[in-house]
Amino acid sequence: MIDVGIIGGGPAGLAAALRLKARGVPRVAILEREATLGGALLTSPRRIHGLRRFGRLLTGPAYAARLTQAAQAAGVEILPGHEVTALRPHGVVEGAAGGAASLFAARRVLLTGTLLPVAGHLRLNSGTGGPAVDQYGRCSDTAYFATGTLAGRAGPGESLGAMAGDYIADDLSGGLPSLDGRLEVLAGQGLRGVAPHWLAHVAPLRGWLEICPAEALKGQLRVRAGEAVLYRRRVRAHPAQRLLINLNGIKTPPDDAQLIVEIVP
Ligand SMILES: Cc1cc2nc3c(=O)[nH]c(=O)nc-3n(C[C@H](O)[C@H](O)[C@H](O)COP(=O)(O)OP(=O)(O)OC[C@H]3O[C@@H](n4cnc5c(N)ncnc54)[C@H](O)[C@@H]3O)c2cc1C
């Protein structure tokens, strides 16, 4: 069985695969629908990529090709022309390659990009539209992880993918806290969405919440558990903006509490 199957060979999937191999995960595979890996990088003709990783400026397609070669050299199994069509419980993935149906099983599966293949069994986050995830990107079926836009996170796919690779490597070695006694995070007044959708219950809480305001407004951004306000700050919010709340230092509420995040005028 594959250790980690990554759906999508864009910057997030490639960076996650490289990080997983660097962390010593034996079998990592990327399933990519297109013939060429790179995702959004393939549409970027300017020489603005690759300085940090390869020490020179490259076009998006050239950078994607170098990342793909690096992944192959690290031992990542690359399956281009392989479209994932459905996700089944416990890391079983249905797909199609060269006109034939395929079935693929992995201990963990990472979802990248924007397209969520038919995933009837994964709980969704009504605010972000993607799968509901915890602070590590772990889905309701804990064989699945999601990163980037799908997980309600903004930022360069490559950094988010590398971070997802680290979390999955931690998980495979038993290093992530259990999702039992998790805290649900709900978008309240003034918000379109909040990610992650729940938090594995660890004390002290770490990481951050990422918030999409519903409209332009000024007010107090706050996190509460019932009537107890755990965090507050004044904000001027705009719907195109993402606001972050650093969870470090927020008092950990009791097991199974619901955290409401809201902006009150
Ligand atoms: C011009 C431009 C330049 C950019 N440059 C960078 C950069 O240098 N570094 C960076 O980190 N981000 C870059 N981005 C960032 C970009 O905005 C996202 O952060 C990034 O594309 C998200 O990466 P991703 O791998 O999650 O998604 P994508 O790039 O969208 O890749 C997703 C991949 O999944 C594949 N896929 C989709 N559905 C399926 C399926 N069902 N089965 C199998 N495969 C599937 C797609 O074909 C695609 O290759 C750039 C964006 C643009 C528009």
PDB file of C-alpha atoms and ligand atoms in Angstrom:
ATOM      1  CA  MET A   1       0.000   0.000   0.000  1.00  0.00           C
ATOM      2  CA  ILE A   2       1.102   3.573  -0.727  1.00  0.00           C
ATOM      3  CA  ASP A   3       1.908   5.598   2.412  1.00  0.00           C
ATOM      4  CA  VAL A   4       0.678   8.940   1.049  1.00  0.00           C
ATOM      5  CA  GLY A   5      -1.304   9.550  -2.142  1.00  0.00           C
ATOM      6  CA  ILE A   6      -1.342  13.188  -3.203  1.00  0.00           C
ATOM      7  CA  ILE A   7      -4.132  14.303  -5.499  1.00  0.00           C
ATOM      8  CA  GLY A   8      -2.890  17.115  -7.732  1.00  0.00           C
ATOM      9  CA  GLY A   9       0.647  17.845  -8.923  1.00  0.00           C
ATOM     10  CA  GLY A  10       0.556  21.649  -8.587  1.00  0.00           C
ATOM     11  CA  PRO A  11       2.976  23.559  -6.335  1.00  0.00           C
ATOM     12  CA  ALA A  12       1.206  22.290  -3.198  1.00  0.00           C
ATOM     13  CA  GLY A  13       1.280  18.620  -4.201  1.00  0.00           C
ATOM     14  CA  LEU A  14       4.910  18.741  -5.389  1.00  0.00           C
ATOM     15  CA  ALA A  15       6.095  20.563  -2.252  1.00  0.00           C
ATOM     16  CA  ALA A  16       4.180  18.150  -0.012  1.00  0.00           C
ATOM     17  CA  ALA A  17       5.730  15.153  -1.797  1.00  0.00           C
ATOM     18  CA  LEU A  18       9.268  16.560  -1.448  1.00  0.00           C
ATOM     19  CA  ARG A  19       8.724  17.282   2.248  1.00  0.00           C
ATOM     20  CA  LEU A  20       7.306  13.790   2.887  1.00  0.00           C
ATOM     21  CA  LYS A  21      10.326  12.174   1.229  1.00  0.00           C
ATOM     22  CA  ALA A  22      12.664  14.469   3.200  1.00  0.00           C
ATOM     23  CA  ARG A  23      10.904  13.236   6.348  1.00  0.00           C
ATOM     24  CA  GLY A  24      11.612   9.618   5.364  1.00  0.00           C
ATOM     25  CA  VAL A  25       8.132   8.489   4.291  1.00  0.00           C
ATOM     26  CA  PRO A  26       8.786   5.458   2.044  1.00  0.00           C
ATOM     27  CA  ARG A  27       6.024   5.414  -0.581  1.00  0.00           C
ATOM     28  CA  VAL A  28       4.629   8.726  -1.792  1.00  0.00           C
ATOM     29  CA  ALA A  29       2.665   9.050  -5.048  1.00  0.00           C
ATOM     30  CA  ILE A  30       1.211  12.038  -6.920  1.00  0.00           C
ATOM     31  CA  LEU A  31      -1.914  11.468  -9.014  1.00  0.00           C
ATOM     32  CA  GLU A  32      -2.197  14.270 -11.585  1.00  0.00           C
ATOM     33  CA  ARG A  33      -5.038  14.622 -14.085  1.00  0.00           C
ATOM     34  CA  GLU A  34      -2.940  16.426 -16.735  1.00  0.00           C
ATOM     35  CA  ALA A  35       0.007  15.030 -18.698  1.00  0.00           C
ATOM     36  CA  THR A  36       2.359  17.617 -17.158  1.00  0.00           C
ATOM     37  CA  LEU A  37       2.697  18.459 -13.482  1.00  0.00           C
ATOM     38  CA  GLY A  38       2.781  22.085 -12.294  1.00  0.00           C
ATOM     39  CA  GLY A  39      -0.857  23.239 -11.941  1.00  0.00           C
ATOM     40  CA  ALA A  40      -1.018  27.052 -11.758  1.00  0.00           C
ATOM     41  CA  LEU A  41       2.749  27.304 -12.362  1.00  0.00           C
ATOM     42  CA  LEU A  42       2.174  26.262 -15.987  1.00  0.00           C
ATOM     43  CA  THR A  43       0.321  29.536 -16.623  1.00  0.00           C
ATOM     44  CA  SER A  44       3.132  31.751 -15.336  1.00  0.00           C
ATOM     45  CA  PRO A  45       5.572  32.657 -18.170  1.00  0.00           C
ATOM     46  CA  ARG A  46       7.582  35.227 -16.153  1.00  0.00           C
ATOM     47  CA  ARG A  47      10.992  34.323 -14.726  1.00  0.00           C
ATOM     48  CA  ILE A  48      10.015  34.868 -11.106  1.00  0.00           C
ATOM     49  CA  HIS A  49      10.154  31.322  -9.714  1.00  0.00           C
ATOM     50  CA  GLY A  50      12.708  29.040  -8.162  1.00  0.00           C
ATOM     51  CA  LEU A  51      15.293  31.395  -6.661  1.00  0.00           C
ATOM     52  CA  ARG A  52      14.995  30.040  -3.146  1.00  0.00           C
ATOM     53  CA  ARG A  53      14.892  26.349  -4.009  1.00  0.00           C
ATOM     54  CA  PHE A  54      17.169  26.169  -7.068  1.00  0.00           C
ATOM     55  CA  GLY A  55      19.222  29.389  -6.814  1.00  0.00           C
ATOM     56  CA  ARG A  56      18.078  30.820 -10.174  1.00  0.00           C
ATOM     57  CA  LEU A  57      15.055  32.535 -11.683  1.00  0.00           C
ATOM     58  CA  LEU A  58      12.881  30.292 -13.852  1.00  0.00           C
ATOM     59  CA  THR A  59       9.575  30.534 -15.706  1.00  0.00           C
ATOM     60  CA  GLY A  60       6.630  28.759 -14.056  1.00  0.00           C
ATOM     61  CA  PRO A  61       6.774  25.771 -16.488  1.00  0.00           C
ATOM     62  CA  ALA A  62      10.570  25.452 -16.080  1.00  0.00           C
ATOM     63  CA  TYR A  63      10.203  25.614 -12.311  1.00  0.00           C
ATOM     64  CA  ALA A  64       7.437  22.981 -12.410  1.00  0.00           C
ATOM     65  CA  ALA A  65       9.698  20.719 -14.507  1.00  0.00           C
ATOM     66  CA  ARG A  66      12.577  21.129 -12.006  1.00  0.00           C
ATOM     67  CA  LEU A  67      10.266  20.398  -9.062  1.00  0.00           C
ATOM     68  CA  THR A  68       8.949  17.302 -10.870  1.00  0.00           C
ATOM     69  CA  GLN A  69      12.506  16.068 -11.552  1.00  0.00           C
ATOM     70  CA  ALA A  70      13.442  16.697  -7.909  1.00  0.00           C
ATOM     71  CA  ALA A  71      10.383  14.710  -6.769  1.00  0.00           C
ATOM     72  CA  GLN A  72      11.262  11.839  -9.120  1.00  0.00           C
ATOM     73  CA  ALA A  73      14.879  11.877  -7.926  1.00  0.00           C
ATOM     74  CA  ALA A  74      13.628  11.722  -4.329  1.00  0.00           C
ATOM     75  CA  GLY A  75      11.654   8.590  -5.183  1.00  0.00           C
ATOM     76  CA  VAL A  76       8.136  10.040  -5.504  1.00  0.00           C
ATOM     77  CA  GLU A  77       5.932   7.895  -7.752  1.00  0.00           C
ATOM     78  CA  ILE A  78       4.407  10.234 -10.340  1.00  0.00           C
ATOM     79  CA  LEU A  79       1.228   9.225 -12.124  1.00  0.00           C
ATOM     80  CA  PRO A  80       0.322  11.827 -14.788  1.00  0.00           C
ATOM     81  CA  GLY A  81      -2.883  11.487 -16.804  1.00  0.00           C
ATOM     82  CA  HIS A  82      -4.558  10.035 -13.745  1.00  0.00           C
ATOM     83  CA  GLU A  83      -7.821  11.745 -12.815  1.00  0.00           C
ATOM     84  CA  VAL A  84      -9.301  11.081  -9.409  1.00  0.00           C
ATOM     85  CA  THR A  85     -13.056  10.759  -9.645  1.00  0.00           C
ATOM     86  CA  ALA A  86     -14.223   9.692  -6.178  1.00  0.00           C
ATOM     87  CA  LEU A  87     -12.970   9.384  -2.643  1.00  0.00           C
ATOM     88  CA  ARG A  88     -14.018   6.425  -0.555  1.00  0.00           C
ATOM     89  CA  PRO A  89     -13.623   5.941   3.189  1.00  0.00           C
ATOM     90  CA  HIS A  90     -10.205   5.132   4.686  1.00  0.00           C
ATOM     91  CA  GLY A  91      -8.000   6.441   1.856  1.00  0.00           C
ATOM     92  CA  VAL A  92      -9.398   4.457  -1.064  1.00  0.00           C
ATOM     93  CA  VAL A  93      -9.441   6.619  -4.183  1.00  0.00           C
ATOM     94  CA  GLU A  94     -11.198   5.903  -7.464  1.00  0.00           C
ATOM     95  CA  GLY A  95      -9.779   7.261 -10.672  1.00  0.00           C
ATOM     96  CA  ALA A  96      -9.363   6.886 -14.399  1.00  0.00           C
ATOM     97  CA  ALA A  97      -6.167   6.661 -16.429  1.00  0.00           C
ATOM     98  CA  GLY A  98      -5.909   6.077 -20.177  1.00  0.00           C
ATOM     99  CA  GLY A  99      -9.629   5.303 -20.404  1.00  0.00           C
ATOM    100  CA  ALA A 100      -9.465   2.595 -17.735  1.00  0.00           C
ATOM    101  CA  ALA A 101     -10.852   2.778 -14.204  1.00  0.00           C
ATOM    102  CA  SER A 102      -8.386   2.579 -11.340  1.00  0.00           C
ATOM    103  CA  LEU A 103      -8.535   2.012  -7.603  1.00  0.00           C
ATOM    104  CA  PHE A 104      -5.826   3.261  -5.327  1.00  0.00           C
ATOM    105  CA  ALA A 105      -5.342   2.796  -1.570  1.00  0.00           C
ATOM    106  CA  ALA A 106      -3.136   4.941   0.652  1.00  0.00           C
ATOM    107  CA  ARG A 107      -2.637   5.244   4.412  1.00  0.00           C
ATOM    108  CA  ARG A 108      -3.106   9.003   4.012  1.00  0.00           C
ATOM    109  CA  VAL A 109      -4.429  11.056   1.076  1.00  0.00           C
ATOM    110  CA  LEU A 110      -3.710  14.754   0.570  1.00  0.00           C
ATOM    111  CA  LEU A 111      -6.255  16.809  -1.410  1.00  0.00           C
ATOM    112  CA  THR A 112      -4.823  19.896  -3.166  1.00  0.00           C
ATOM    113  CA  GLY A 113      -5.967  22.457  -5.744  1.00  0.00           C
ATOM    114  CA  THR A 114      -9.534  23.669  -5.867  1.00  0.00           C
ATOM    115  CA  LEU A 115     -11.492  20.757  -7.199  1.00  0.00           C
ATOM    116  CA  LEU A 116     -12.967  18.460  -4.609  1.00  0.00           C
ATOM    117  CA  PRO A 117     -13.678  15.149  -6.287  1.00  0.00           C
ATOM    118  CA  VAL A 118     -16.910  13.437  -5.251  1.00  0.00           C
ATOM    119  CA  ALA A 119     -16.334  13.082  -1.554  1.00  0.00           C
ATOM    120  CA  GLY A 120     -19.726  12.196  -0.177  1.00  0.00           C
ATOM    121  CA  HIS A 121     -18.378  10.856   3.062  1.00  0.00           C
ATOM    122  CA  LEU A 122     -16.231  13.854   4.028  1.00  0.00           C
ATOM    123  CA  ARG A 123     -17.879  16.467   6.193  1.00  0.00           C
ATOM    124  CA  LEU A 124     -17.858  19.883   4.484  1.00  0.00           C
ATOM    125  CA  ASN A 125     -17.285  23.359   5.895  1.00  0.00           C
ATOM    126  CA  SER A 126     -20.348  25.331   4.778  1.00  0.00           C
ATOM    127  CA  GLY A 127     -18.371  28.603   4.981  1.00  0.00           C
ATOM    128  CA  THR A 128     -15.412  27.660   2.784  1.00  0.00           C
ATOM    129  CA  GLY A 129     -17.127  24.983   0.653  1.00  0.00           C
ATOM    130  CA  GLY A 130     -14.170  22.624   1.084  1.00  0.00           C
ATOM    131  CA  PRO A 131     -13.838  19.729   3.492  1.00  0.00           C
ATOM    132  CA  ALA A 132     -14.000  20.595   7.181  1.00  0.00           C
ATOM    133  CA  VAL A 133     -10.478  20.299   8.600  1.00  0.00           C
ATOM    134  CA  ASP A 134      -8.709  20.680  11.923  1.00  0.00           C
ATOM    135  CA  GLN A 135      -5.627  22.827  12.540  1.00  0.00           C
ATOM    136  CA  TYR A 136      -3.464  20.189  10.830  1.00  0.00           C
ATOM    137  CA  GLY A 137      -5.629  20.010   7.691  1.00  0.00           C
ATOM    138  CA  ARG A 138      -7.073  16.647   8.804  1.00  0.00           C
ATOM    139  CA  CYS A 139     -10.569  15.829   7.486  1.00  0.00           C
ATOM    140  CA  SER A 140     -13.500  14.090   9.213  1.00  0.00           C
ATOM    141  CA  ASP A 141     -12.181  10.815   7.741  1.00  0.00           C
ATOM    142  CA  THR A 142      -8.711  11.050   9.280  1.00  0.00           C
ATOM    143  CA  ALA A 143      -7.103   9.187   6.359  1.00  0.00           C
ATOM    144  CA  TYR A 144      -7.664  12.421   4.368  1.00  0.00           C
ATOM    145  CA  PHE A 145      -5.931  15.783   4.645  1.00  0.00           C
ATOM    146  CA  ALA A 146      -6.603  18.957   2.644  1.00  0.00           C
ATOM    147  CA  THR A 147      -4.471  22.026   2.038  1.00  0.00           C
ATOM    148  CA  GLY A 148      -4.676  25.492   0.480  1.00  0.00           C
ATOM    149  CA  THR A 149      -7.960  26.937  -0.760  1.00  0.00           C
ATOM    150  CA  LEU A 150      -9.733  23.636  -0.184  1.00  0.00           C
ATOM    151  CA  ALA A 151      -8.905  23.891   3.510  1.00  0.00           C
ATOM    152  CA  GLY A 152      -9.873  27.583   3.661  1.00  0.00           C
ATOM    153  CA  ARG A 153      -6.231  28.737   3.743  1.00  0.00           C
ATOM    154  CA  ALA A 154      -4.820  31.564   1.607  1.00  0.00           C
ATOM    155  CA  GLY A 155      -1.143  31.703   0.690  1.00  0.00           C
ATOM    156  CA  PRO A 156       1.418  30.228  -1.683  1.00  0.00           C
ATOM    157  CA  GLY A 157       0.504  26.633  -2.510  1.00  0.00           C
ATOM    158  CA  GLU A 158       4.103  25.580  -2.085  1.00  0.00           C
ATOM    159  CA  SER A 159       4.437  26.696   1.557  1.00  0.00           C
ATOM    160  CA  LEU A 160       1.036  25.312   2.476  1.00  0.00           C
ATOM    161  CA  GLY A 161       1.841  22.019   0.721  1.00  0.00           C
ATOM    162  CA  ALA A 162       5.159  21.677   2.565  1.00  0.00           C
ATOM    163  CA  MET A 163       3.372  22.308   5.852  1.00  0.00           C
ATOM    164  CA  ALA A 164       0.776  19.645   4.975  1.00  0.00           C
ATOM    165  CA  GLY A 165       3.624  17.229   4.231  1.00  0.00           C
ATOM    166  CA  ASP A 166       5.033  17.842   7.700  1.00  0.00           C
ATOM    167  CA  TYR A 167       1.684  17.293   9.402  1.00  0.00           C
ATOM    168  CA  ILE A 168       1.096  14.043   7.510  1.00  0.00           C
ATOM    169  CA  ALA A 169       4.610  12.796   8.365  1.00  0.00           C
ATOM    170  CA  ASP A 170       3.889  13.665  12.028  1.00  0.00           C
ATOM    171  CA  ASP A 171       0.593  11.801  11.809  1.00  0.00           C
ATOM    172  CA  LEU A 172       2.144   8.675  10.290  1.00  0.00           C
ATOM    173  CA  SER A 173       4.569   8.535  13.203  1.00  0.00           C
ATOM    174  CA  GLY A 174       1.745   8.975  15.750  1.00  0.00           C
ATOM    175  CA  GLY A 175       2.646  12.592  16.492  1.00  0.00           C
ATOM    176  CA  LEU A 176      -0.734  14.307  15.979  1.00  0.00           C
ATOM    177  CA  PRO A 177      -3.216  14.615  18.841  1.00  0.00           C
ATOM    178  CA  SER A 178      -6.441  12.625  18.567  1.00  0.00           C
ATOM    179  CA  LEU A 179      -9.605  14.269  17.221  1.00  0.00           C
ATOM    180  CA  ASP A 180     -11.581  12.971  20.220  1.00  0.00           C
ATOM    181  CA  GLY A 181     -12.895  15.814  22.362  1.00  0.00           C
ATOM    182  CA  ARG A 182     -12.375  18.251  19.521  1.00  0.00           C
ATOM    183  CA  LEU A 183     -13.559  21.841  19.654  1.00  0.00           C
ATOM    184  CA  GLU A 184     -15.908  22.891  16.901  1.00  0.00           C
ATOM    185  CA  VAL A 185     -15.214  26.341  15.398  1.00  0.00           C
ATOM    186  CA  LEU A 186     -18.260  28.125  13.997  1.00  0.00           C
ATOM    187  CA  ALA A 187     -18.524  31.279  11.892  1.00  0.00           C
ATOM    188  CA  GLY A 188     -20.851  33.667  13.745  1.00  0.00           C
ATOM    189  CA  GLN A 189     -22.113  37.190  13.127  1.00  0.00           C
ATOM    190  CA  GLY A 190     -20.276  39.130  10.384  1.00  0.00           C
ATOM    191  CA  LEU A 191     -18.351  36.145   8.983  1.00  0.00           C
ATOM    192  CA  ARG A 192     -18.619  34.203   5.724  1.00  0.00           C
ATOM    193  CA  GLY A 193     -16.316  31.463   6.886  1.00  0.00           C
ATOM    194  CA  VAL A 194     -13.631  30.389   9.299  1.00  0.00           C
ATOM    195  CA  ALA A 195     -10.911  27.770   8.999  1.00  0.00           C
ATOM    196  CA  PRO A 196     -10.117  25.359  10.467  1.00  0.00           C
ATOM    197  CA  HIS A 197     -13.572  24.032  11.192  1.00  0.00           C
ATOM    198  CA  TRP A 198     -12.507  22.275  14.373  1.00  0.00           C
ATOM    199  CA  LEU A 199      -9.487  22.036  16.608  1.00  0.00           C
ATOM    200  CA  ALA A 200      -7.963  18.853  17.973  1.00  0.00           C
ATOM    201  CA  HIS A 201      -8.061  19.473  21.696  1.00  0.00           C
ATOM    202  CA  VAL A 202      -4.550  20.302  22.797  1.00  0.00           C
ATOM    203  CA  ALA A 203      -3.503  22.521  25.659  1.00  0.00           C
ATOM    204  CA  PRO A 204      -2.224  25.093  25.086  1.00  0.00           C
ATOM    205  CA  LEU A 205      -3.911  25.787  21.754  1.00  0.00           C
ATOM    206  CA  ARG A 206      -1.493  26.590  18.921  1.00  0.00           C
ATOM    207  CA  GLY A 207      -1.740  27.783  15.314  1.00  0.00           C
ATOM    208  CA  TRP A 208      -4.163  30.318  13.947  1.00  0.00           C
ATOM    209  CA  LEU A 209      -7.735  30.773  12.745  1.00  0.00           C
ATOM    210  CA  GLU A 210      -8.247  32.287   9.294  1.00  0.00           C
ATOM    211  CA  ILE A 211     -11.377  34.370   8.901  1.00  0.00           C
ATOM    212  CA  CYS A 212     -13.357  35.565   5.853  1.00  0.00           C
ATOM    213  CA  PRO A 213     -15.477  38.625   6.756  1.00  0.00           C
ATOM    214  CA  ALA A 214     -18.938  38.674   5.159  1.00  0.00           C
ATOM    215  CA  GLU A 215     -19.008  42.423   4.529  1.00  0.00           C
ATOM    216  CA  ALA A 216     -17.130  45.681   5.128  1.00  0.00           C
ATOM    217  CA  LEU A 217     -17.538  46.567   8.776  1.00  0.00           C
ATOM    218  CA  LYS A 218     -15.755  47.918  11.843  1.00  0.00           C
ATOM    219  CA  GLY A 219     -16.124  46.147  15.139  1.00  0.00           C
ATOM    220  CA  GLN A 220     -14.761  43.737  17.670  1.00  0.00           C
ATOM    221  CA  LEU A 221     -13.454  40.431  16.376  1.00  0.00           C
ATOM    222  CA  ARG A 222     -13.931  37.920  19.124  1.00  0.00           C
ATOM    223  CA  VAL A 223     -13.829  34.242  19.959  1.00  0.00           C
ATOM    224  CA  ARG A 224     -16.175  32.958  22.618  1.00  0.00           C
ATOM    225  CA  ALA A 225     -17.171  29.662  24.183  1.00  0.00           C
ATOM    226  CA  GLY A 226     -20.764  30.192  25.324  1.00  0.00           C
ATOM    227  CA  GLU A 227     -20.728  33.574  27.099  1.00  0.00           C
ATOM    228  CA  ALA A 228     -17.003  33.414  27.965  1.00  0.00           C
ATOM    229  CA  VAL A 229     -15.010  35.681  25.624  1.00  0.00           C
ATOM    230  CA  LEU A 230     -11.577  34.080  25.095  1.00  0.00           C
ATOM    231  CA  TYR A 231     -10.149  36.586  22.612  1.00  0.00           C
ATOM    232  CA  ARG A 232     -11.037  40.049  21.357  1.00  0.00           C
ATOM    233  CA  ARG A 233      -9.532  42.794  19.202  1.00  0.00           C
ATOM    234  CA  ARG A 234     -10.814  45.780  17.237  1.00  0.00           C
ATOM    235  CA  VAL A 235     -10.802  45.280  13.461  1.00  0.00           C
ATOM    236  CA  ARG A 236     -11.775  47.071  10.279  1.00  0.00           C
ATOM    237  CA  ALA A 237     -12.889  44.169   8.093  1.00  0.00           C
ATOM    238  CA  HIS A 238     -13.402  43.840   4.348  1.00  0.00           C
ATOM    239  CA  PRO A 239     -14.825  40.818   2.475  1.00  0.00           C
ATOM    240  CA  ALA A 240     -11.746  40.541   0.202  1.00  0.00           C
ATOM    241  CA  GLN A 241      -9.497  40.360   3.242  1.00  0.00           C
ATOM    242  CA  ARG A 242      -8.411  37.425   5.402  1.00  0.00           C
ATOM    243  CA  LEU A 243      -8.045  38.075   9.126  1.00  0.00           C
ATOM    244  CA  LEU A 244      -5.879  35.880  11.336  1.00  0.00           C
ATOM    245  CA  ILE A 245      -6.322  35.058  14.992  1.00  0.00           C
ATOM    246  CA  ASN A 246      -3.262  33.640  16.712  1.00  0.00           C
ATOM    247  CA  LEU A 247      -4.453  30.862  19.003  1.00  0.00           C
ATOM    248  CA  ASN A 248      -1.302  30.917  21.126  1.00  0.00           C
ATOM    249  CA  GLY A 249      -2.213  32.244  24.528  1.00  0.00           C
ATOM    250  CA  ILE A 250      -5.979  31.713  24.160  1.00  0.00           C
ATOM    251  CA  LYS A 251      -7.291  29.892  27.215  1.00  0.00           C
ATOM    252  CA  THR A 252      -8.228  26.314  26.225  1.00  0.00           C
ATOM    253  CA  PRO A 253     -11.976  25.826  26.749  1.00  0.00           C
ATOM    254  CA  PRO A 254     -13.456  22.565  28.096  1.00  0.00           C
ATOM    255  CA  ASP A 255     -13.782  19.391  25.964  1.00  0.00           C
ATOM    256  CA  ASP A 256     -16.423  19.450  23.231  1.00  0.00           C
ATOM    257  CA  ALA A 257     -16.970  23.215  23.562  1.00  0.00           C
ATOM    258  CA  GLN A 258     -18.043  25.192  20.520  1.00  0.00           C
ATOM    259  CA  LEU A 259     -15.955  28.224  19.684  1.00  0.00           C
ATOM    260  CA  ILE A 260     -17.941  31.011  18.021  1.00  0.00           C
ATOM    261  CA  VAL A 261     -15.911  33.504  15.989  1.00  0.00           C
ATOM    262  CA  GLU A 262     -17.749  36.743  15.222  1.00  0.00           C
ATOM    263  CA  ILE A 263     -17.400  40.432  14.467  1.00  0.00           C
ATOM    264  CA  VAL A 264     -19.752  42.540  16.545  1.00  0.00           C
ATOM    265  CA  PRO A 265     -20.187  46.225  15.620  1.00  0.00           C
TER     266      PRO A 265
HETATM  267  C1  LIG B   1       0.573  33.065 -12.450  1.00  0.00           C
HETATM  268  C2  LIG B   1       0.636  32.354 -11.150  1.00  0.00           C
HETATM  269  C3  LIG B   1       1.878  32.055 -10.577  1.00  0.00           C
HETATM  270  C4  LIG B   1       1.943  31.387  -9.342  1.00  0.00           C
HETATM  271  N1  LIG B   1       3.152  31.084  -8.798  1.00  0.00           N
HETATM  272  C5  LIG B   1       3.233  30.366  -7.642  1.00  0.00           C
HETATM  273  C6  LIG B   1       4.480  29.945  -7.083  1.00  0.00           C
HETATM  274  O1  LIG B   1       5.523  30.198  -7.636  1.00  0.00           O
HETATM  275  N2  LIG B   1       4.487  29.233  -5.923  1.00  0.00           N
HETATM  276  C7  LIG B   1       3.343  28.909  -5.297  1.00  0.00           C
HETATM  277  O2  LIG B   1       3.380  28.247  -4.268  1.00  0.00           O
HETATM  278  N3  LIG B   1       2.141  29.306  -5.779  1.00  0.00           N
HETATM  279  C8  LIG B   1       2.068  30.003  -6.943  1.00  0.00           C
HETATM  280  N4  LIG B   1       0.874  30.389  -7.449  1.00  0.00           N
HETATM  281  C9  LIG B   1      -0.147  30.246  -6.503  1.00  0.00           C
HETATM  282  C10 LIG B   1      -1.514  29.810  -6.670  1.00  0.00           C
HETATM  283  O3  LIG B   1      -2.303  30.933  -6.469  1.00  0.00           O
HETATM  284  C11 LIG B   1      -1.916  28.769  -5.662  1.00  0.00           C
HETATM  285  O4  LIG B   1      -1.352  29.054  -4.397  1.00  0.00           O
HETATM  286  C12 LIG B   1      -1.443  27.442  -6.100  1.00  0.00           C
HETATM  287  O5  LIG B   1      -1.690  27.247  -7.463  1.00  0.00           O
HETATM  288  C13 LIG B   1      -2.151  26.418  -5.308  1.00  0.00           C
HETATM  289  O6  LIG B   1      -1.430  25.258  -5.515  1.00  0.00           O
HETATM  290  P1  LIG B   1      -2.145  23.906  -5.643  1.00  0.00           P
HETATM  291  O7  LIG B   1      -1.058  22.950  -5.959  1.00  0.00           O
HETATM  292  O8  LIG B   1      -2.978  23.682  -4.430  1.00  0.00           O
HETATM  293  O9  LIG B   1      -3.207  24.067  -6.850  1.00  0.00           O
HETATM  294  P2  LIG B   1      -3.063  24.053  -8.418  1.00  0.00           P
HETATM  295  O10 LIG B   1      -1.899  24.827  -8.868  1.00  0.00           O
HETATM  296  O11 LIG B   1      -4.404  24.438  -8.942  1.00  0.00           O
HETATM  297  O12 LIG B   1      -2.807  22.511  -8.763  1.00  0.00           O
HETATM  298  C14 LIG B   1      -3.787  21.538  -8.609  1.00  0.00           C
HETATM  299  C15 LIG B   1      -3.444  20.367  -9.511  1.00  0.00           C
HETATM  300  O13 LIG B   1      -4.401  19.356  -9.294  1.00  0.00           O
HETATM  301  C16 LIG B   1      -4.746  18.778 -10.547  1.00  0.00           C
HETATM  302  N5  LIG B   1      -6.078  18.177 -10.397  1.00  0.00           N
HETATM  303  C17 LIG B   1      -7.265  18.839 -10.252  1.00  0.00           C
HETATM  304  N6  LIG B   1      -8.265  17.954 -10.139  1.00  0.00           N
HETATM  305  C18 LIG B   1      -7.706  16.718 -10.181  1.00  0.00           C
HETATM  306  C19 LIG B   1      -8.261  15.394 -10.104  1.00  0.00           C
HETATM  307  N7  LIG B   1      -9.561  15.187  -9.953  1.00  0.00           N
HETATM  308  N8  LIG B   1      -7.411  14.352 -10.187  1.00  0.00           N
HETATM  309  C20 LIG B   1      -6.070  14.547 -10.332  1.00  0.00           C
HETATM  310  N9  LIG B   1      -5.507  15.780 -10.431  1.00  0.00           N
HETATM  311  C21 LIG B   1      -6.314  16.853 -10.350  1.00  0.00           C
HETATM  312  C22 LIG B   1      -4.703  19.939 -11.510  1.00  0.00           C
HETATM  313  O14 LIG B   1      -4.554  19.504 -12.844  1.00  0.00           O
HETATM  314  C23 LIG B   1      -3.490  20.708 -10.985  1.00  0.00           C
HETATM  315  O15 LIG B   1      -2.278  20.287 -11.593  1.00  0.00           O
HETATM  316  C24 LIG B   1       0.771  31.042  -8.671  1.00  0.00           C
HETATM  317  C25 LIG B   1      -0.469  31.368  -9.262  1.00  0.00           C
HETATM  318  C26 LIG B   1      -0.547  31.986 -10.488  1.00  0.00           C
HETATM  319  C27 LIG B   1      -1.887  32.273 -11.108  1.00  0.00           C
END
